[in-house]
Amino acid sequence: MTSPRYANMHILGLGSTVPTPAEGITADVFVVSSFEELAASSDKAEGKIVVFNAPFTTYGDSISYRTKGAVEAAKAGAVASLTRSVTPFSIDTPHTGWLEYEDDVTKIPSACITIEDSTLLQRLQDRGEKITLHLFMGAENHENGTVTSNTIIEIEGSQNPEEVVVVSGHLDSWDVGVGAMDDGGGVFISWMGAKAIKNLGLNPRRTFRAVLFSAEEQGIWGGDAYFAAHGEEKENFQLVMESDMGTFTPYGIDFSGTDEATCMMKEIVSLTYLLGTTETGSPADTSDLGGFTSVGVPTGSLRADTDTYFWYHHSNGDHIEVYDSTNLDKVAALWTSVAYVAADISFRLPQQNFTILE
Ligand SMILES: [Zn+2]
């Protein structure tokens, strides 16, 4: 900030943002708290850096300012956009994430800022101050520059090796933090599932497969590639499970499937009563496995405490210290038990039959 006073602001460029020119952008600021406010006074956005200072409600609702902010600001003539980090809690930490440009709208540089800076800019504007920022972003996008792979750990089924239970998380993370939570937790419990089954010398009837997806954050590329390669074999998937909302205190399993499959799943989850993780809910939360859910494959996800997940999500705060090792072990035990039983029971979880409408 260069006016009304000098201050450095912590920013993180959003995923896929274009850079600023080499000399940066110096422009006045127009702060709005919603898309409606921008639409109602879009004449004030021309040539400005638009700041979206929308308080966190839910992740699903609030991310629209991160994903669509650059496009809406550009339509109003803005030269750059800044978005209040999508989090309910802040210690002056920006939280990044993906943004979506549109082909026929000018691509303007876009970054996230902290709650503290976002509310400061709002207060300055409300007081009638003239706010000027100098913004420099050196973002680079390298399309088709890198090949990454999903990592798969498999214990072949002893009787029906062609039938599969999948547990999963994603290996990739944002450039800030280390991704211990998003999604090291999901990776850890899925990897631990394979390790525990092997170490215990168990040979489940069906194949147990841990899939550690790549490139989820760029847009579910690993999950889409896996579905493209294996969606045709959907009848062979007994159950697919994904954990990508943190592995904090576990409660049970959320599930998407037919009434009959849900009933079976409740029985399986009830076996974990010694862990105190017998809750079930619906629907399952998926990103990488969404393709399988959409064609009727029974799908589970971790049901756990998510109260603090967005405190650390996509920020420098995503380190292993967010986790409690006892809870991690409990989550791994729940995850492994449910997947193992589904892999070894004598019956199939029925799949949803979809009728394709002409
Ligand atoms: Zn994730």
CSV table of C-alpha atoms and ligand atoms in Angstrom, one decimal:
chain,number,residue,atom,x,y,z
A,1,MET,CA,0.0,0.0,0.0
A,2,THR,CA,1.4,3.4,-1.0
A,3,SER,CA,-1.5,5.6,0.1
A,4,PRO,CA,-2.9,6.7,2.6
A,5,ARG,CA,0.2,5.2,4.2
A,6,TYR,CA,3.0,2.7,3.4
A,7,ALA,CA,2.4,-0.9,4.4
A,8,ASN,CA,3.5,-4.3,3.0
A,9,MET,CA,0.7,-6.8,2.5
A,10,HIS,CA,1.1,-10.6,2.4
A,11,ILE,CA,-0.4,-11.9,-0.8
A,12,LEU,CA,-0.5,-15.3,-2.6
A,13,GLY,CA,-1.1,-15.4,-6.3
A,14,LEU,CA,-4.1,-17.5,-7.1
A,15,GLY,CA,-3.7,-20.7,-9.1
A,16,SER,CA,-3.4,-20.0,-12.9
A,17,THR,CA,-3.2,-16.2,-12.4
A,18,VAL,CA,-1.5,-14.1,-15.0
A,19,PRO,CA,1.5,-12.0,-13.8
A,20,THR,CA,1.5,-8.2,-13.5
A,21,PRO,CA,3.7,-6.3,-16.0
A,22,ALA,CA,7.4,-6.4,-14.9
A,23,GLU,CA,7.0,-2.9,-13.4
A,24,GLY,CA,4.0,-4.0,-11.5
A,25,ILE,CA,0.6,-2.3,-11.3
A,26,THR,CA,0.0,0.9,-9.4
A,27,ALA,CA,-3.7,1.7,-9.1
A,28,ASP,CA,-6.4,2.9,-6.7
A,29,VAL,CA,-8.5,0.5,-4.8
A,30,PHE,CA,-12.3,-0.2,-4.9
A,31,VAL,CA,-13.5,-2.5,-2.1
A,32,VAL,CA,-16.7,-4.4,-2.4
A,33,SER,CA,-18.2,-7.0,-0.1
A,34,SER,CA,-20.2,-8.9,-2.7
A,35,PHE,CA,-20.7,-9.4,-6.5
A,36,GLU,CA,-24.0,-7.5,-6.1
A,37,GLU,CA,-22.2,-4.5,-4.7
A,38,LEU,CA,-19.8,-4.6,-7.6
A,39,ALA,CA,-22.6,-4.8,-10.1
A,40,ALA,CA,-24.5,-1.9,-8.5
A,41,SER,CA,-21.5,0.4,-8.7
A,42,SER,CA,-19.3,-1.1,-11.5
A,43,ASP,CA,-18.5,2.4,-12.8
A,44,LYS,CA,-16.2,2.8,-9.7
A,45,ALA,CA,-14.2,-0.3,-10.7
A,46,GLU,CA,-12.8,1.1,-14.0
A,47,GLY,CA,-9.0,1.1,-13.9
A,48,LYS,CA,-8.9,0.1,-10.2
A,49,ILE,CA,-7.7,-2.9,-8.2
A,50,VAL,CA,-11.0,-4.4,-7.0
A,51,VAL,CA,-10.9,-6.0,-3.6
A,52,PHE,CA,-13.5,-8.6,-2.7
A,53,ASN,CA,-13.9,-8.3,1.1
A,54,ALA,CA,-16.6,-11.0,1.5
A,55,PRO,CA,-16.8,-12.5,5.0
A,56,PHE,CA,-16.5,-16.3,5.2
A,57,THR,CA,-19.8,-18.1,5.3
A,58,THR,CA,-19.3,-21.6,4.0
A,59,TYR,CA,-16.4,-22.8,1.8
A,60,GLY,CA,-18.8,-23.7,-1.0
A,61,ASP,CA,-20.3,-20.2,-1.1
A,62,SER,CA,-17.2,-18.1,-0.3
A,63,ILE,CA,-14.9,-19.6,-2.9
A,64,SER,CA,-16.9,-18.0,-5.7
A,65,TYR,CA,-15.0,-14.7,-4.9
A,66,ARG,CA,-11.7,-16.6,-5.3
A,67,THR,CA,-12.8,-18.5,-8.5
A,68,LYS,CA,-14.9,-15.8,-10.2
A,69,GLY,CA,-13.6,-12.6,-8.7
A,70,ALA,CA,-11.0,-11.9,-11.5
A,71,VAL,CA,-13.6,-12.4,-14.2
A,72,GLU,CA,-16.2,-10.2,-12.6
A,73,ALA,CA,-13.7,-7.5,-11.8
A,74,ALA,CA,-12.3,-7.5,-15.3
A,75,LYS,CA,-15.8,-7.2,-16.8
A,76,ALA,CA,-16.2,-4.0,-14.8
A,77,GLY,CA,-12.9,-2.7,-16.2
A,78,ALA,CA,-10.6,-3.5,-13.2
A,79,VAL,CA,-6.8,-3.9,-13.8
A,80,ALA,CA,-6.3,-6.5,-11.0
A,81,SER,CA,-8.4,-8.2,-8.3
A,82,LEU,CA,-7.6,-9.2,-4.7
A,83,THR,CA,-9.7,-11.6,-2.7
A,84,ARG,CA,-10.1,-11.9,1.0
A,85,SER,CA,-8.8,-15.3,1.9
A,86,VAL,CA,-11.4,-18.0,2.1
A,87,THR,CA,-11.1,-18.8,5.8
A,88,PRO,CA,-13.0,-18.1,9.0
A,89,PHE,CA,-9.8,-17.5,11.0
A,90,SER,CA,-6.6,-15.7,10.4
A,91,ILE,CA,-3.2,-14.8,11.9
A,92,ASP,CA,-2.4,-12.6,9.0
A,93,THR,CA,-2.1,-15.6,6.6
A,94,PRO,CA,-3.2,-15.6,3.0
A,95,HIS,CA,-4.9,-18.7,1.6
A,96,THR,CA,-4.5,-19.5,-2.0
A,97,GLY,CA,-6.6,-21.7,-4.4
A,98,TRP,CA,-7.7,-22.0,-8.0
A,99,LEU,CA,-9.2,-19.2,-10.1
A,100,GLU,CA,-11.2,-19.6,-13.2
A,101,TYR,CA,-10.8,-17.2,-16.2
A,102,GLU,CA,-13.2,-17.0,-19.1
A,103,ASP,CA,-11.9,-17.1,-22.7
A,104,ASP,CA,-13.7,-13.9,-23.7
A,105,VAL,CA,-12.9,-11.8,-20.6
A,106,THR,CA,-9.5,-10.0,-20.2
A,107,LYS,CA,-7.3,-12.0,-17.8
A,108,ILE,CA,-6.2,-9.7,-15.0
A,109,PRO,CA,-3.7,-10.6,-12.2
A,110,SER,CA,-5.5,-12.0,-9.1
A,111,ALA,CA,-4.2,-12.7,-5.6
A,112,CYS,CA,-5.6,-13.5,-2.2
A,113,ILE,CA,-4.9,-11.2,0.8
A,114,THR,CA,-5.3,-11.7,4.5
A,115,ILE,CA,-8.5,-11.0,6.5
A,116,GLU,CA,-6.6,-8.4,8.4
A,117,ASP,CA,-5.6,-6.5,5.2
A,118,SER,CA,-9.0,-6.9,3.6
A,119,THR,CA,-10.9,-5.4,6.5
A,120,LEU,CA,-8.3,-2.6,6.8
A,121,LEU,CA,-8.9,-1.7,3.2
A,122,GLN,CA,-12.6,-1.7,3.8
A,123,ARG,CA,-12.3,0.6,6.8
A,124,LEU,CA,-10.0,3.0,4.9
A,125,GLN,CA,-12.5,3.2,2.0
A,126,ASP,CA,-15.5,3.6,4.4
A,127,ARG,CA,-13.6,6.6,5.9
A,128,GLY,CA,-13.3,8.1,2.5
A,129,GLU,CA,-9.5,7.6,2.2
A,130,LYS,CA,-7.9,7.4,-1.2
A,131,ILE,CA,-6.2,4.0,-1.2
A,132,THR,CA,-3.4,3.2,-3.7
A,133,LEU,CA,-1.6,-0.1,-4.0
A,134,HIS,CA,1.5,-1.1,-5.9
A,135,LEU,CA,1.0,-4.8,-6.9
A,136,PHE,CA,3.8,-7.0,-8.4
A,137,MET,CA,3.2,-10.6,-9.2
A,138,GLY,CA,5.7,-12.7,-11.2
A,139,ALA,CA,3.4,-15.7,-11.9
A,140,GLU,CA,4.3,-18.2,-14.6
A,141,ASN,CA,2.1,-20.8,-16.2
A,142,HIS,CA,3.8,-23.8,-17.8
A,143,GLU,CA,1.2,-25.8,-19.7
A,144,ASN,CA,2.1,-29.3,-20.8
A,145,GLY,CA,5.5,-28.8,-19.0
A,146,THR,CA,5.3,-31.6,-16.5
A,147,VAL,CA,4.1,-35.2,-16.3
A,148,THR,CA,3.0,-36.5,-12.9
A,149,SER,CA,1.6,-39.9,-11.9
A,150,ASN,CA,-0.9,-41.3,-9.5
A,151,THR,CA,0.8,-43.6,-7.0
A,152,ILE,CA,-1.0,-46.9,-6.4
A,153,ILE,CA,-0.4,-49.5,-3.6
A,154,GLU,CA,-2.2,-52.7,-4.1
A,155,ILE,CA,-2.8,-55.9,-2.1
A,156,GLU,CA,-4.3,-58.4,-4.6
A,157,GLY,CA,-7.5,-60.1,-3.6
A,158,SER,CA,-7.3,-63.8,-2.6
A,159,GLN,CA,-10.6,-64.9,-4.2
A,160,ASN,CA,-11.9,-62.1,-6.4
A,161,PRO,CA,-8.8,-60.1,-7.4
A,162,GLU,CA,-10.7,-58.3,-10.2
A,163,GLU,CA,-13.1,-56.8,-7.6
A,164,VAL,CA,-11.6,-53.7,-5.8
A,165,VAL,CA,-12.0,-51.5,-2.8
A,166,VAL,CA,-10.3,-48.2,-3.2
A,167,VAL,CA,-9.1,-45.9,-0.4
A,168,SER,CA,-7.6,-42.6,-1.5
A,169,GLY,CA,-6.2,-39.1,-0.9
A,170,HIS,CA,-4.2,-36.7,-3.0
A,171,LEU,CA,-0.4,-36.4,-2.9
A,172,ASP,CA,-0.1,-32.9,-4.5
A,173,SER,CA,-0.5,-29.7,-2.5
A,174,TRP,CA,-0.2,-26.0,-2.9
A,175,ASP,CA,3.2,-24.3,-3.0
A,176,VAL,CA,2.8,-22.9,0.5
A,177,GLY,CA,2.9,-25.0,3.6
A,178,VAL,CA,3.8,-28.7,3.1
A,179,GLY,CA,0.3,-30.1,2.5
A,180,ALA,CA,0.4,-32.2,5.6
A,181,MET,CA,-3.3,-31.6,6.1
A,182,ASP,CA,-4.5,-31.1,2.5
A,183,ASP,CA,-4.1,-33.9,1.7
A,184,GLY,CA,-1.2,-35.6,3.5
A,185,GLY,CA,-3.8,-36.9,6.0
A,186,GLY,CA,-5.8,-38.7,3.3
A,187,VAL,CA,-2.6,-40.1,1.8
A,188,PHE,CA,-1.4,-41.2,5.2
A,189,ILE,CA,-4.5,-43.1,6.3
A,190,SER,CA,-4.8,-44.8,2.9
A,191,TRP,CA,-1.1,-45.8,2.8
A,192,MET,CA,-1.5,-47.0,6.4
A,193,GLY,CA,-4.4,-49.2,5.3
A,194,ALA,CA,-2.2,-51.1,2.9
A,195,LYS,CA,0.7,-51.3,5.4
A,196,ALA,CA,-1.6,-52.5,8.3
A,197,ILE,CA,-3.2,-55.2,6.1
A,198,LYS,CA,0.2,-56.4,4.9
A,199,ASN,CA,1.8,-56.3,8.4
A,200,LEU,CA,-1.1,-58.3,9.9
A,201,GLY,CA,-0.8,-60.9,7.2
A,202,LEU,CA,-4.4,-60.5,6.1
A,203,ASN,CA,-5.5,-61.6,2.6
A,204,PRO,CA,-8.9,-60.0,1.9
A,205,ARG,CA,-11.2,-61.7,-0.7
A,206,ARG,CA,-11.1,-58.6,-3.0
A,207,THR,CA,-8.2,-56.4,-4.0
A,208,PHE,CA,-7.4,-53.5,-1.6
A,209,ARG,CA,-6.0,-50.6,-3.5
A,210,ALA,CA,-4.7,-47.3,-2.1
A,211,VAL,CA,-4.7,-44.6,-4.8
A,212,LEU,CA,-2.6,-41.5,-4.0
A,213,PHE,CA,-3.8,-39.1,-6.6
A,214,SER,CA,-1.7,-36.5,-8.4
A,215,ALA,CA,-2.7,-32.9,-9.5
A,216,GLU,CA,-6.0,-32.7,-7.6
A,217,GLU,CA,-5.4,-29.0,-6.8
A,218,GLN,CA,-5.0,-28.1,-10.5
A,219,GLY,CA,-8.4,-29.4,-11.2
A,220,ILE,CA,-8.7,-33.1,-10.3
A,221,TRP,CA,-6.4,-34.2,-13.2
A,222,GLY,CA,-5.3,-37.4,-11.4
A,223,GLY,CA,-8.8,-38.4,-10.4
A,224,ASP,CA,-10.1,-37.7,-13.9
A,225,ALA,CA,-7.3,-39.7,-15.5
A,226,TYR,CA,-7.9,-42.6,-13.1
A,227,PHE,CA,-11.7,-42.6,-13.9
A,228,ALA,CA,-10.9,-42.4,-17.7
A,229,ALA,CA,-8.7,-45.5,-17.3
A,230,HIS,CA,-11.0,-47.5,-15.0
A,231,GLY,CA,-14.5,-46.1,-15.2
A,232,GLU,CA,-15.4,-48.8,-17.7
A,233,GLU,CA,-14.8,-51.4,-15.0
A,234,LYS,CA,-17.2,-49.8,-12.6
A,235,GLU,CA,-19.0,-53.1,-11.9
A,236,ASN,CA,-15.8,-54.3,-10.3
A,237,PHE,CA,-15.6,-51.5,-7.8
A,238,GLN,CA,-17.1,-52.8,-4.5
A,239,LEU,CA,-16.5,-49.5,-2.7
A,240,VAL,CA,-14.4,-46.4,-3.3
A,241,MET,CA,-13.4,-44.1,-0.4
A,242,GLU,CA,-11.7,-40.7,-0.3
A,243,SER,CA,-10.5,-38.5,2.5
A,244,ASP,CA,-9.8,-34.8,1.6
A,245,MET,CA,-11.3,-32.8,4.4
A,246,GLY,CA,-8.6,-33.3,7.0
A,247,THR,CA,-8.0,-36.2,9.3
A,248,PHE,CA,-8.9,-34.7,12.7
A,249,THR,CA,-11.1,-36.3,15.4
A,250,PRO,CA,-12.9,-39.1,13.5
A,251,TYR,CA,-16.7,-39.7,13.9
A,252,GLY,CA,-17.4,-42.3,11.2
A,253,ILE,CA,-18.1,-42.6,7.5
A,254,ASP,CA,-20.2,-40.5,5.1
A,255,PHE,CA,-21.7,-42.6,2.3
A,256,SER,CA,-23.4,-42.3,-1.1
A,257,GLY,CA,-25.2,-45.3,-2.4
A,258,THR,CA,-28.5,-47.1,-2.6
A,259,ASP,CA,-30.7,-47.6,0.5
A,260,GLU,CA,-29.6,-51.2,0.6
A,261,ALA,CA,-25.9,-50.4,0.3
A,262,THR,CA,-26.3,-47.7,3.0
A,263,CYS,CA,-27.8,-50.2,5.3
A,264,MET,CA,-24.9,-52.6,4.8
A,265,MET,CA,-22.4,-49.7,5.2
A,266,LYS,CA,-24.0,-48.8,8.6
A,267,GLU,CA,-23.5,-52.4,9.8
A,268,ILE,CA,-19.8,-52.3,8.7
A,269,VAL,CA,-19.1,-48.9,10.3
A,270,SER,CA,-20.8,-50.1,13.5
A,271,LEU,CA,-18.0,-52.6,13.9
A,272,THR,CA,-15.7,-49.8,14.8
A,273,TYR,CA,-17.5,-49.1,18.1
A,274,LEU,CA,-14.3,-49.6,20.1
A,275,LEU,CA,-12.9,-46.5,18.3
A,276,GLY,CA,-16.1,-44.6,19.0
A,277,THR,CA,-16.5,-43.9,15.2
A,278,THR,CA,-19.9,-45.4,14.4
A,279,GLU,CA,-21.6,-42.4,12.9
A,280,THR,CA,-22.8,-42.4,9.3
A,281,GLY,CA,-24.1,-39.6,7.2
A,282,SER,CA,-24.8,-38.8,3.6
A,283,PRO,CA,-23.6,-37.8,1.0
A,284,ALA,CA,-20.0,-38.8,0.7
A,285,ASP,CA,-17.6,-35.9,0.1
A,286,THR,CA,-15.5,-36.5,-3.1
A,287,SER,CA,-13.4,-34.7,-5.5
A,288,ASP,CA,-11.0,-37.2,-7.1
A,289,LEU,CA,-13.5,-40.1,-7.0
A,290,GLY,CA,-16.5,-38.0,-8.1
A,291,GLY,CA,-16.6,-39.8,-11.5
A,292,PHE,CA,-17.2,-43.2,-9.8
A,293,THR,CA,-19.9,-41.7,-7.5
A,294,SER,CA,-21.7,-40.3,-10.6
A,295,VAL,CA,-22.0,-43.7,-12.2
A,296,GLY,CA,-23.4,-45.3,-9.1
A,297,VAL,CA,-20.4,-46.9,-7.4
A,298,PRO,CA,-20.8,-47.0,-3.6
A,299,THR,CA,-18.7,-44.2,-2.2
A,300,GLY,CA,-17.5,-43.4,1.3
A,301,SER,CA,-15.6,-40.5,2.8
A,302,LEU,CA,-14.2,-39.7,6.2
A,303,ARG,CA,-16.7,-38.2,8.7
A,304,ALA,CA,-14.6,-36.2,11.1
A,305,ASP,CA,-14.2,-32.9,12.9
A,306,THR,CA,-13.6,-30.2,10.2
A,307,ASP,CA,-14.0,-27.2,12.5
A,308,THR,CA,-10.4,-26.0,12.0
A,309,TYR,CA,-9.8,-27.4,8.5
A,310,PHE,CA,-10.1,-24.0,6.7
A,311,TRP,CA,-7.9,-22.3,9.3
A,312,TYR,CA,-4.9,-24.0,7.6
A,313,HIS,CA,-6.3,-24.9,4.1
A,314,HIS,CA,-4.1,-23.7,1.2
A,315,SER,CA,-1.9,-21.6,3.5
A,316,ASN,CA,1.6,-21.5,4.9
A,317,GLY,CA,0.0,-23.0,8.1
A,318,ASP,CA,-0.6,-26.4,6.5
A,319,HIS,CA,2.1,-28.4,8.4
A,320,ILE,CA,2.1,-31.6,10.4
A,321,GLU,CA,1.7,-29.7,13.6
A,322,VAL,CA,-2.0,-29.2,12.9
A,323,TYR,CA,-2.5,-32.9,13.6
A,324,ASP,CA,-2.7,-35.0,16.8
A,325,SER,CA,-0.9,-38.4,16.4
A,326,THR,CA,-3.5,-40.3,18.5
A,327,ASN,CA,-6.3,-39.0,16.3
A,328,LEU,CA,-4.4,-39.8,13.2
A,329,ASP,CA,-4.0,-43.4,14.4
A,330,LYS,CA,-7.7,-43.6,15.2
A,331,VAL,CA,-8.6,-42.3,11.7
A,332,ALA,CA,-6.2,-44.8,10.1
A,333,ALA,CA,-7.8,-47.6,12.1
A,334,LEU,CA,-11.4,-46.6,11.1
A,335,TRP,CA,-10.4,-46.2,7.5
A,336,THR,CA,-8.6,-49.5,7.3
A,337,SER,CA,-11.2,-51.5,9.2
A,338,VAL,CA,-14.1,-50.3,7.0
A,339,ALA,CA,-12.1,-50.8,3.7
A,340,TYR,CA,-10.9,-54.2,4.9
A,341,VAL,CA,-14.3,-55.5,5.8
A,342,ALA,CA,-15.8,-54.2,2.5
A,343,ALA,CA,-12.9,-56.0,0.7
A,344,ASP,CA,-13.5,-59.3,2.6
A,345,ILE,CA,-17.3,-59.7,3.1
A,346,SER,CA,-19.1,-62.4,1.2
A,347,PHE,CA,-21.6,-60.1,-0.5
A,348,ARG,CA,-21.4,-57.1,-2.9
A,349,LEU,CA,-22.6,-53.6,-2.0
A,350,PRO,CA,-25.2,-53.0,-4.7
A,351,GLN,CA,-24.5,-50.2,-7.2
A,352,GLN,CA,-26.9,-47.5,-8.2
A,353,ASN,CA,-28.6,-48.1,-11.6
A,354,PHE,CA,-28.9,-45.0,-13.6
A,355,THR,CA,-31.3,-44.6,-16.5
A,356,ILE,CA,-29.9,-42.4,-19.2
A,357,LEU,CA,-32.7,-40.1,-20.3
A,358,GLU,CA,-32.9,-39.5,-24.1
B,1,ZN,ZN,-7.3,-31.4,-1.0
